[in-house]
XYZ file of C-alpha atoms in Angstrom:
758
model
C -29.686 20.692 97.701
C -26.566 19.697 95.864
C -24.112 21.381 93.618
C -25.293 22.752 90.300
C -23.054 21.240 87.639
C -23.304 20.465 83.945
C -23.855 17.479 81.635
C -23.268 16.360 78.103
C -23.341 13.007 76.357
C -20.234 12.570 74.253
C -20.801 13.649 70.658
C -18.758 13.477 67.570
C -16.690 16.635 67.233
C -18.412 18.560 64.474
C -15.482 20.919 64.088
C -12.742 18.275 63.748
C -13.200 17.994 59.995
C -10.396 19.734 58.058
C -12.732 20.525 55.151
C -13.051 24.173 56.140
C -9.796 26.001 55.382
C -8.238 28.292 57.967
C -6.997 31.773 57.373
C -3.407 32.155 58.450
C -3.516 35.939 58.371
C -3.196 37.308 61.851
C -2.222 34.104 63.775
C 0.288 35.546 66.304
C -1.028 39.069 65.674
C 0.371 40.457 68.906
C 3.908 39.216 68.293
C 5.214 42.784 68.329
C 8.410 44.708 68.480
C 9.827 42.809 71.473
C 9.788 39.479 69.670
C 11.081 41.128 66.503
C 14.018 42.671 68.309
C 14.817 39.403 70.040
C 15.092 37.627 66.740
C 17.277 40.244 65.097
C 20.425 38.648 66.516
C 19.377 35.073 65.793
C 21.263 32.714 63.495
C 20.368 32.711 59.811
C 18.726 30.046 57.684
C 19.546 29.347 54.045
C 16.332 28.905 52.047
C 15.542 29.618 48.420
C 13.050 28.321 45.935
C 9.340 27.796 45.570
C 7.541 27.737 48.909
C 5.141 25.081 47.687
C 7.944 22.556 47.403
C 8.876 23.143 50.985
C 5.389 22.674 52.400
C 4.651 26.364 52.492
C 1.448 28.263 52.436
C 0.392 27.250 48.911
C -0.872 29.526 46.194
C -2.376 32.839 46.995
C -5.563 32.050 45.110
C -6.496 29.432 47.643
C -5.989 31.794 50.524
C -8.278 34.416 49.031
C -11.288 32.198 49.823
C -10.581 31.797 53.524
C -12.535 33.477 56.289
C -11.018 36.436 58.114
C -12.763 38.484 60.757
C -9.738 40.473 62.046
C -7.460 39.442 64.900
C -5.315 40.654 67.643
C -4.609 37.270 69.149
C -1.027 36.221 69.606
C 0.601 32.855 69.273
C 3.890 31.298 70.407
C 7.160 33.246 70.185
C 8.967 33.009 66.882
C 11.972 30.780 66.432
C 15.250 32.285 65.373
C 14.865 30.972 61.851
C 11.577 32.794 61.372
C 13.093 36.228 60.937
C 16.541 35.460 59.551
C 16.382 35.488 55.789
C 18.830 34.623 53.083
C 19.573 36.105 49.737
C 21.190 33.840 47.187
C 23.713 35.049 44.642
C 23.183 32.874 41.575
C 25.723 34.686 39.392
C 28.567 32.455 38.335
C 31.500 33.068 36.085
C 31.264 30.707 33.079
C 35.034 30.861 32.495
C 35.945 29.806 36.055
C 33.283 27.105 36.658
C 35.805 24.453 37.519
C 37.831 26.690 39.840
C 35.259 28.564 41.905
C 32.464 27.228 44.005
C 29.092 28.901 44.086
C 29.102 31.579 46.752
C 26.060 32.564 48.794
C 25.562 36.047 50.036
C 24.099 36.236 53.516
C 22.139 39.171 54.842
C 20.947 39.833 58.376
C 17.787 41.926 58.638
C 17.589 44.677 61.201
C 14.933 44.822 63.881
C 13.238 47.740 62.078
C 13.108 45.806 58.797
C 11.612 42.788 60.518
C 9.070 44.971 62.294
C 7.915 46.576 59.046
C 7.632 43.232 57.251
C 5.715 41.788 60.217
C 3.267 44.681 60.066
C 2.553 44.024 56.373
C 2.369 40.278 56.997
C -0.445 40.806 59.503
C -2.467 42.613 56.869
C -1.487 40.555 53.826
C 0.402 37.247 54.101
C 0.545 37.128 50.289
C 1.636 40.627 49.156
C 1.490 41.315 45.454
C 4.381 42.544 43.321
C 3.528 46.200 43.858
C 3.481 45.823 47.647
C 6.802 43.967 47.634
C 8.415 46.636 45.450
C 7.169 49.424 47.711
C 8.339 47.643 50.854
C 11.755 46.834 49.391
C 12.343 50.522 48.528
C 11.203 51.567 51.986
C 13.518 49.113 53.770
C 16.444 49.232 51.362
C 16.108 45.546 50.473
C 15.954 43.747 47.166
C 12.440 42.616 46.106
C 13.719 39.024 46.158
C 14.714 39.352 49.790
C 11.218 40.544 50.702
C 9.675 37.740 48.674
C 11.767 35.030 50.369
C 11.095 36.470 53.828
C 7.336 36.179 53.289
C 7.707 32.649 51.876
C 9.680 31.467 54.888
C 7.307 33.200 57.303
C 4.279 31.445 55.804
C 6.070 28.101 55.800
C 7.084 28.324 59.439
C 3.652 29.463 60.637
C 2.058 26.576 58.808
C 4.515 24.141 60.389
C 3.769 25.481 63.870
C 0.052 25.237 63.260
C 0.288 21.675 61.928
C 2.297 20.591 64.966
C -0.355 22.101 67.236
C -3.202 20.433 65.330
C -1.420 17.074 65.355
C -0.992 17.349 69.107
C -4.699 18.048 69.588
C -5.650 15.131 67.327
C -3.379 12.768 69.237
C -4.954 13.839 72.519
C -8.420 13.314 71.074
C -7.463 9.870 69.766
C -6.067 8.787 73.128
C -9.192 10.055 74.859
C -11.455 8.099 72.499
C -9.382 4.954 73.001
C -9.630 5.280 76.775
C -13.374 5.881 76.581
C -13.841 2.889 74.311
C -11.815 0.663 76.617
C -13.717 1.836 79.691
C -17.079 1.297 78.016
C -16.123 -2.219 76.910
C -14.960 -3.116 80.404
C -18.150 -1.732 81.930
C -20.352 -3.674 79.533
C -18.444 -6.924 80.042
C -18.591 -6.611 83.817
C -22.120 -5.310 84.119
C -24.187 -7.650 81.990
C -24.382 -11.054 80.406
C -23.686 -11.055 76.670
C -26.493 -13.547 76.001
C -29.405 -12.305 78.097
C -28.443 -8.779 79.096
C -29.064 -9.529 82.782
C -26.698 -8.416 85.516
C -24.007 -11.033 86.132
C -23.663 -10.121 89.827
C -26.011 -8.683 92.368
C -25.180 -7.077 95.671
C -28.413 -8.279 97.164
C -31.241 -10.571 96.254
C -33.840 -7.853 95.923
C -34.870 -6.365 92.577
C -35.834 -2.697 92.549
C -38.823 -1.425 90.629
C -36.465 0.384 88.251
C -34.550 -2.837 87.492
C -37.804 -4.718 86.964
C -38.991 -2.045 84.513
C -35.707 -2.254 82.594
C -36.027 -6.035 82.302
C -39.563 -5.734 80.979
C -38.417 -3.114 78.441
C -35.496 -5.331 77.454
C -37.873 -8.233 76.772
C -40.046 -5.988 74.592
C -37.027 -4.856 72.575
C -35.921 -8.455 72.036
C -39.382 -9.327 70.745
C -39.251 -6.350 68.388
C -35.870 -7.482 67.047
C -37.245 -10.965 66.370
C -40.198 -9.387 64.577
C -37.908 -7.319 62.359
C -35.734 -10.308 61.521
C -38.764 -12.308 60.473
C -40.180 -9.468 58.375
C -37.033 -8.692 56.419
C -36.047 -12.327 56.051
C -32.415 -11.452 56.592
C -32.050 -13.743 59.608
C -34.274 -16.610 60.756
C -35.914 -16.165 64.192
C -33.378 -16.624 66.960
C -30.361 -16.470 64.653
C -27.298 -14.615 65.827
C -26.101 -11.533 63.988
C -22.481 -12.378 64.797
C -20.393 -12.607 61.684
C -23.064 -11.023 59.527
C -20.635 -8.449 58.195
C -19.798 -9.146 54.582
C -16.270 -9.737 53.405
C -14.595 -8.729 50.193
C -14.701 -5.426 48.334
C -17.766 -6.333 46.311
C -19.822 -7.229 49.364
C -18.628 -4.213 51.348
C -20.010 -1.906 48.659
C -23.364 -3.655 48.538
C -26.387 -2.451 50.443
C -28.051 -4.871 52.827
C -30.926 -4.683 50.331
C -28.883 -6.917 48.036
C -28.945 -9.768 50.540
C -32.690 -10.221 50.444
C -35.587 -9.408 48.151
C -36.666 -5.826 48.636
C -36.765 -3.607 51.703
C -39.852 -4.440 53.753
C -41.631 -5.644 50.652
C -40.312 -3.004 48.217
C -37.810 -3.674 45.463
C -34.793 -1.409 45.151
C -35.942 -0.315 41.701
C -39.260 0.791 43.179
C -37.484 2.841 45.859
C -35.353 4.561 43.211
C -38.505 5.355 41.253
C -40.103 6.919 44.344
C -37.098 9.092 45.219
C -36.746 10.336 41.628
C -40.409 11.367 41.627
C -39.870 13.049 44.995
C -36.870 14.931 43.592
C -38.966 16.286 40.727
C -41.696 17.385 43.127
C -39.161 19.087 45.425
C -37.710 21.093 42.532
C -41.178 22.295 41.521
C -42.141 23.096 45.104
C -38.909 25.059 45.580
C -39.169 27.166 42.431
C -42.910 27.608 41.796
C -44.693 30.854 42.609
C -48.366 31.687 42.526
C -50.871 30.083 42.489
C -49.088 27.147 44.202
C -47.585 29.424 46.861
C -49.374 32.557 48.076
C -47.644 35.142 50.267
C -49.550 36.155 53.410
C -50.267 39.874 53.705
C -50.267 39.727 57.541
C -47.127 37.683 58.216
C -45.215 37.835 54.923
C -44.804 34.045 54.960
C -45.565 31.834 51.991
C -48.666 29.626 52.251
C -49.257 26.482 50.223
C -52.472 26.489 48.213
C -53.442 22.861 48.811
C -56.162 22.795 46.169
C -53.596 23.834 43.563
C -51.093 21.313 44.976
C -53.570 18.449 44.483
C -54.101 19.484 40.856
C -50.388 19.893 40.139
C -49.150 16.638 41.640
C -52.266 14.420 41.403
C -52.298 13.735 45.140
C -54.911 11.346 46.470
C -57.448 13.219 48.548
C -60.728 12.605 50.307
C -64.089 13.186 48.619
C -64.394 16.754 49.882
C -60.998 17.714 48.540
C -59.427 18.052 51.995
C -56.378 16.043 53.094
C -57.070 13.018 55.285
C -54.605 14.335 57.865
C -53.369 17.783 58.780
C -50.809 19.103 56.318
C -47.871 21.290 57.343
C -46.171 22.898 54.365
C -43.702 25.763 54.390
C -40.907 27.247 52.303
C -38.004 29.466 53.313
C -35.056 30.930 51.395
C -31.803 32.043 52.970
C -28.038 32.368 52.567
C -25.611 30.409 54.730
C -21.861 30.902 55.154
C -20.555 27.392 54.418
C -19.014 25.793 51.347
C -21.253 23.489 49.330
C -19.351 20.155 49.798
C -19.269 20.630 53.566
C -22.971 21.479 53.642
C -23.934 18.419 51.589
C -21.793 16.178 53.808
C -23.510 17.485 56.947
C -26.863 16.275 55.595
C -25.660 12.827 54.510
C -23.880 12.026 57.797
C -26.478 11.318 60.510
C -24.249 12.464 63.386
C -23.278 15.737 61.713
C -26.923 16.323 60.773
C -28.035 15.866 64.393
C -25.292 18.172 65.686
C -26.202 20.822 63.112
C -29.792 20.949 64.467
C -29.498 20.138 68.208
C -32.669 21.999 69.168
C -34.802 20.097 66.607
C -33.270 16.600 66.349
C -32.980 14.485 69.490
C -32.136 11.217 67.692
C -30.895 10.442 64.189
C -29.513 7.340 62.524
C -28.789 5.909 59.090
C -30.725 2.626 59.081
C -29.582 1.372 55.680
C -27.609 2.555 52.665
C -29.603 1.755 49.559
C -27.144 3.341 47.113
C -23.682 4.622 48.048
C -23.533 7.215 45.262
C -20.437 8.485 43.531
C -17.468 8.978 45.831
C -16.437 11.308 47.319
C -19.298 13.800 46.918
C -22.183 11.322 47.506
C -23.899 12.231 44.233
C -26.763 9.764 43.780
C -26.594 8.423 47.349
C -29.844 7.002 48.729
C -30.207 5.980 52.365
C -32.957 5.015 54.775
C -32.848 7.260 57.858
C -34.620 7.639 61.178
C -35.118 10.846 63.134
C -36.845 11.880 66.327
C -37.879 15.528 66.126
C -38.412 17.528 69.296
C -39.212 20.913 70.755
C -37.275 22.202 73.755
C -40.023 21.364 76.233
C -41.458 18.105 77.618
C -44.985 19.406 76.897
C -44.841 18.686 73.138
C -44.606 15.041 72.014
C -41.724 14.141 69.743
C -42.247 13.119 66.121
C -40.581 9.893 65.042
C -40.242 9.380 61.324
C -38.498 7.004 58.928
C -37.692 8.409 55.501
C -35.475 7.856 52.485
C -32.950 10.627 51.780
C -31.700 11.150 48.222
C -28.747 13.395 47.334
C -28.328 14.538 43.723
C -26.140 17.022 41.857
C -28.375 19.057 39.557
C -25.575 21.111 37.969
C -21.995 22.173 38.641
C -23.133 24.698 41.261
C -26.431 23.216 42.428
C -27.363 20.225 44.574
C -30.639 18.906 45.932
C -31.396 16.756 48.979
C -34.891 15.284 49.252
C -36.577 13.302 52.039
C -39.686 11.198 51.493
C -41.481 8.623 53.627
C -42.299 5.251 52.084
C -45.471 3.597 53.338
C -44.460 -0.035 53.689
C -41.175 0.821 55.397
C -42.909 2.641 58.241
C -45.798 0.209 58.563
C -43.500 -2.786 58.960
C -41.023 -1.132 61.315
C -43.566 0.529 63.598
C -47.214 1.098 62.735
C -47.349 4.060 65.135
C -44.922 5.995 62.948
C -47.510 6.586 60.237
C -48.841 9.339 62.525
C -46.173 11.578 60.967
C -44.888 11.169 57.416
C -42.674 13.216 55.163
C -44.008 14.209 51.808
C -41.200 15.285 49.454
C -39.222 17.731 51.582
C -35.671 18.998 51.571
C -33.541 21.745 50.151
C -32.007 23.077 46.943
C -28.444 24.316 47.571
C -26.874 26.833 45.182
C -23.141 27.587 45.426
C -22.540 31.337 45.107
C -18.727 30.849 44.695
C -17.796 33.209 47.550
C -17.984 30.793 50.445
C -21.756 31.265 50.720
C -24.620 29.029 49.610
C -28.175 29.992 48.793
C -30.607 27.462 50.285
C -34.280 27.013 49.440
C -35.864 24.842 52.132
C -39.210 23.073 51.673
C -40.782 21.233 54.616
C -43.900 19.197 53.873
C -45.331 16.942 56.597
C -48.512 14.905 56.875
C -49.466 14.336 60.511
C -52.360 12.887 62.433
C -53.778 15.389 64.868
C -52.829 14.567 68.428
C -53.211 16.188 71.802
C -50.861 19.128 72.330
C -50.593 21.223 75.476
C -52.611 24.433 75.186
C -49.484 26.596 75.494
C -47.980 25.128 72.329
C -51.119 24.246 70.397
C -51.008 27.341 68.184
C -47.325 27.189 67.246
C -47.482 23.433 66.558
C -50.707 23.334 64.558
C -49.744 26.396 62.520
C -46.715 24.444 61.282
C -44.162 26.866 62.711
C -42.699 24.472 65.284
C -41.305 22.015 62.736
C -41.487 24.231 59.651
C -38.944 25.470 57.103
C -38.376 28.765 58.924
C -37.221 26.911 62.047
C -34.837 24.663 60.057
C -33.421 27.550 58.027
C -32.867 29.836 61.031
C -31.067 27.035 62.890
C -28.899 26.209 59.858
C -27.856 29.851 59.409
C -27.059 30.192 63.109
C -24.943 27.010 63.243
C -22.992 27.916 60.087
C -22.265 31.393 61.449
C -21.131 29.873 64.738
C -18.783 27.560 62.848
C -17.269 30.490 60.914
C -16.563 32.425 64.102
C -15.100 29.322 65.712
C -12.674 28.662 62.848
C -11.731 32.328 62.310
C -8.153 33.277 63.135
C -8.633 37.059 62.942
C -10.987 38.201 65.689
C -11.214 41.852 66.766
C -10.267 42.535 70.379
C -13.757 43.812 71.139
C -15.154 40.390 70.139
C -12.745 38.385 72.273
C -12.181 40.018 75.647
C -10.712 38.151 78.580
C -9.074 35.385 76.532
C -5.552 36.100 75.315
C -4.909 33.294 72.833
C -6.635 31.726 69.855
C -6.339 28.268 71.447
C -8.047 29.538 74.591
C -10.871 31.070 72.573
C -11.491 27.808 70.727
C -11.438 25.758 73.938
C -14.044 28.011 75.566
C -16.288 27.962 72.465
C -16.087 24.155 72.257
C -17.006 23.810 75.923
C -19.963 26.183 75.474
C -21.129 24.255 72.406
C -21.009 20.980 74.325
C -22.944 22.610 77.163
C -25.706 23.769 74.800
C -25.934 20.375 73.077
C -26.335 18.746 76.487
C -29.040 21.236 77.451
C -31.040 20.532 74.277
C -30.668 16.800 74.856
C -31.917 17.033 78.459
C -35.169 19.022 78.322
C -37.161 17.605 75.381
C -39.852 14.926 75.350
C -37.499 12.343 73.852
C -37.862 8.719 74.873
C -34.475 9.180 76.569
C -36.382 10.705 79.504
C -39.341 9.804 81.688
C -41.080 12.962 82.850
C -43.307 13.085 85.940
C -45.644 15.969 86.656
C -45.159 17.548 90.070
C -47.716 19.791 91.766
C -46.372 22.860 93.535
C -47.874 25.187 96.113
C -47.525 28.152 93.753
C -49.359 26.379 90.912
C -46.522 25.952 88.392
C -46.694 22.956 86.058
C -43.264 21.405 86.655
C -42.002 18.191 85.056
C -39.200 16.247 86.717
C -36.915 13.479 85.460
C -33.802 11.840 86.886
C -30.866 9.885 85.553
C -27.652 8.300 86.789
C -24.224 9.037 85.358
C -21.792 6.186 85.862
C -18.760 6.958 83.712
C -19.343 9.955 81.434
C -16.505 12.415 82.199
C -18.444 15.253 80.560
C -20.875 15.534 83.466
C -20.623 14.911 87.229
C -20.985 11.302 88.365
C -24.003 10.426 90.466
C -27.755 11.038 90.518
C -28.897 14.042 88.453
C -32.356 15.605 88.663
C -33.803 17.859 85.956
C -36.863 20.053 86.536
C -38.556 21.884 83.653
C -41.461 24.302 83.489
C -42.952 26.098 80.469
C -45.041 29.273 80.771
C -46.487 32.010 78.582
C -45.351 35.587 79.229
C -46.921 38.728 77.687
C -43.564 40.115 76.535
C -41.811 39.895 73.198
C -39.172 37.144 72.721
C -36.486 39.784 72.027
C -37.164 41.678 75.245
C -37.184 38.477 77.282
C -33.934 37.224 75.715
C -32.120 40.529 76.324
C -33.237 40.517 79.962
C -32.081 36.947 80.680
C -28.675 37.270 79.004
C -27.841 40.658 80.570
C -25.244 40.031 83.279
C -26.057 43.349 84.965
C -29.621 42.093 85.615
C -28.742 38.504 86.509
C -29.213 39.125 90.224
C -32.872 39.972 89.532
C -33.734 36.355 88.694
C -30.824 34.113 89.726
C -31.398 33.043 93.340
C -27.862 31.596 93.481
C -26.395 35.080 93.154
C -28.049 36.161 96.446
C -28.492 39.617 94.940
C -24.731 40.174 94.719
C -22.890 41.910 91.866
C -21.852 40.010 88.738
C -18.485 40.686 87.136
C -17.647 39.850 83.505
C -14.482 37.767 83.176
C -14.611 37.054 79.422
C -16.876 37.796 76.454
C -16.479 35.934 73.150
C -18.625 36.785 70.122
C -19.828 33.836 68.021
C -22.086 35.623 65.566
C -22.924 38.984 64.007
C -25.802 39.523 66.414
C -24.439 40.781 69.746
C -26.791 38.337 71.462
C -24.759 35.406 70.138
C -21.928 35.294 72.639
C -20.206 33.117 75.207
C -19.445 34.823 78.516
C -17.760 33.901 81.770
C -19.213 35.680 84.794
C -18.102 35.839 88.425
C -20.769 36.117 91.122
C -19.321 37.411 94.361
C -20.886 36.771 97.733
C -19.788 37.023 101.354
C -18.932 33.323 101.515
C -17.207 32.694 98.197
C -16.990 33.550 94.511
C -18.726 31.420 91.849
C -17.949 31.442 88.154
C -20.624 30.845 85.543
C -20.171 29.886 81.884
C -23.035 31.257 79.772
C -23.889 30.591 76.115
C -26.544 32.878 74.638
C -27.944 32.045 71.197
C -30.554 33.775 69.090
C -31.844 33.468 65.532
C -34.895 34.462 63.523
C -37.043 31.789 65.202
C -35.886 30.997 68.735
C -33.437 32.001 71.457
C -31.621 30.222 74.270
C -29.640 31.248 77.326
C -27.713 28.259 78.712
C -25.433 28.476 81.732
C -23.584 26.315 84.246
C -21.569 26.842 87.390
C -17.980 25.827 86.708
C -14.885 25.024 88.709
C -12.725 28.158 88.813
C -9.413 26.313 88.450
C -10.767 24.154 85.637
C -12.191 27.025 83.597
C -8.986 29.022 84.018
C -7.016 26.160 82.449
C -9.518 26.066 79.564
C -9.016 29.810 79.046
C -5.306 29.148 78.528
C -6.132 26.634 75.753
C -6.245 23.307 77.605
C -8.579 20.531 76.460
C -12.095 20.921 77.881
C -13.590 17.564 76.851
C -13.188 15.993 80.306
C -14.461 18.979 82.241
C -17.664 17.989 84.044
C -20.476 20.418 83.311
C -24.202 20.356 84.150
C -26.213 23.004 82.255
C -29.404 24.823 83.126
C -31.071 27.576 81.173
C -33.952 29.028 79.191
C -35.554 28.402 75.806
C -37.596 31.226 74.261
C -40.076 30.878 71.386
C -42.735 33.137 69.873
C -46.190 31.959 70.951
C -47.426 31.858 67.345
C -50.608 33.809 68.029
C -49.856 36.275 65.239
C -49.314 33.466 62.730
C -51.633 32.128 60.046
C -52.072 28.541 58.829
C -49.384 27.328 56.418
C -51.958 25.633 54.162
C -55.007 27.259 52.597
C -57.796 25.707 50.583
C -61.334 26.314 49.431
C -62.538 26.091 53.051
C -61.680 29.265 54.945
C -60.942 29.219 58.653
C -61.027 31.998 61.203
C -57.798 33.260 62.658
C -56.762 35.040 65.832
C -55.400 38.557 65.531
C -54.067 38.730 69.095
C -50.573 40.104 69.413
C -48.168 37.364 70.439
C -46.002 36.988 73.503
C -43.302 34.469 74.450
C -43.197 30.808 75.377
C -40.516 30.466 78.050
C -39.129 27.097 79.157
C -37.066 27.135 82.364
C -34.858 24.122 83.125
C -32.559 23.447 86.077
C -30.367 20.419 86.681
C -28.711 19.548 89.979
C -26.484 16.764 91.224
C -28.351 15.318 94.212
C -25.863 12.617 95.183
C -22.347 11.838 93.978
C -22.964 8.102 94.310
C -24.599 6.562 91.211
C -26.117 3.824 93.389
C -27.996 6.306 95.584
C -31.766 6.645 95.288
C -33.657 9.812 94.479
C -35.174 11.524 97.509
C -38.184 13.803 97.779
C -35.974 16.458 99.379
C -33.928 16.646 96.160
C -37.052 16.955 94.021
C -38.430 19.701 96.249
C -35.119 21.564 96.124
C -34.960 21.734 92.331
C -38.682 22.570 92.162
C -38.078 25.483 94.524
C -35.305 26.811 92.261
C -37.598 26.680 89.212
C -40.540 28.300 91.048
C -38.458 31.109 92.535
C -36.752 31.818 89.214
C -40.095 32.083 87.397
C -41.495 34.343 90.090
C -38.450 36.637 89.943
C -38.649 36.875 86.131
C -42.344 37.774 86.210
C -41.741 40.381 88.900
C -38.832 42.021 87.053
C -40.776 42.171 83.776
C -43.972 43.298 85.543
C -46.072 40.431 84.222
C -47.085 38.650 87.441
C -50.527 38.000 85.997
C -49.116 36.441 82.769
């Protein structure tokens, strides 16, 4: 059957940006009396003056804004100079200046004094004057001595931390260089630069898969030629080599400036459209009744489309109804992230995709129409592409091109608006007009305490298409791609980032991992595992799903892929099997059951009914369901370790897990780099079925609604490595093996929850 492993395409490290400041309070929290006593006999260091000039911790006002959750993690042992402080005697006799040199009075602190100052340092790295006075009286020291001890302590901790961060950055840089070199060598050896065909062949035969790739390659080439002709930037057949502009003036120009208009539209016309969209977004975000009406049943806000048409003079059909289905929703929430960082995450396509991994399967900045004011991107306008997905192959993705406009409304308020432009979509791909963005986006208000208030408006115009009956209600009600889904995901990701960057973590929230570096390594590995899971189970064009009939009647979809050189997942042939079902249980109950390690043996056939032991448990959110755990499953033959990442928010939940190498995960626990650890995730996605929802648009024509109490939409996905050779072919035995795992898991879940007839 193969070994269950884990996969992840390399992604840009979302947490590498230094924009979010770290709290230094509590780094080395467990450096206790032993270390203090050891340093009492160390040599002394002469240091006096302002800590800022020596690269110290900076002003206290800056530190007050950092995030602290509480910590009992310890760091490296202190150097001798950390606890040996110096008191300077600046008194000098004016009469004997030429005869006497300035003398410095040295003082060695006792172990008790160091211990007391360490205790206060853990609680307050920047003590105020009153605290210093009180401590100096208690220890029999001068206030200046206490002050200089704290200055030196902050300086040395910062130096240690910077050395550690520099080491991690160097490792990351070397890894990226090696990956880049390997990819270039693979491309050069594997294909011809002119035609894309293989330069060598082991045999003369061409497989069906190779033939299909060649046909697809020819189609893509034809599409490129079509685009070149349309935009007039290159003549048909011209090479793009050397098309990069030179000189500062040309580097700052959009590609729009090299030809007339973008797909038939002048730049001035685009700016006019985005400014109108910005005005509409502001009205949609702030208006109340009668434009928005709050539902009595669900409490959600519903757009009154008749009022919308009057307010914004929208073209409509003769009967007053929209030509296509309209999905409009609004959600307000508070996120824990500073405003500049939040704005940047929307304007950078990679960061935007990583912020919403369960919704966005592809994202790219196609063109920069206006760069905006550096460095905050005020006034930036860019053409973007996104493929939106649900975590199931049963719901088609939505591909949409849109123009994104970022604008600062006031000192504390920003707005980001997306709007589709007709001619852009029609010329790039006529099929994309099936889904268009009316002015959508968010208003971000800085609340000056590290939080931002966000008002999210999502307004889509979509042609009705065939959706699987399981997901028809949640998709057509607008919940699947609505503002509530975006807002819940944003809040969850921001909270996860805060817990990842925190340096003070209570012991109860970080069991089984002794160091801060180990905690971060485990959380990064779990994040990569979840990103890979989201990337693997959707209906994205990355995958080709085939329906497989089973004896038990489950609707299972299977896809396969080959990993040649990605170190983040095992090399060879990987098979993924996915099945989505409806269960008559609430999403909360189902999530708690699947994440509970004490009940894992009830559904996990790999556990063989054996006990599961918790090795580590790391909190990554306020909700206890948001946690990363390491579990050991013991059997008669051997012991397997499982890394599990459970996530839940106001809209959806996930439980993602993977079997991991025991030696490898133990090194990660100690703080070693996890980026090259091969991992192949499986797991569950849980959504409300939407049956209790109401339409997100109302008008003069009333429609009936279903009052049935809702259950859960459960998607089960398993991935296995069927052959460690990338050149091997997929066998029916491998497909049947992974199908059996999915079928048995579903049957066990239904039996445990007593919903066999669901």
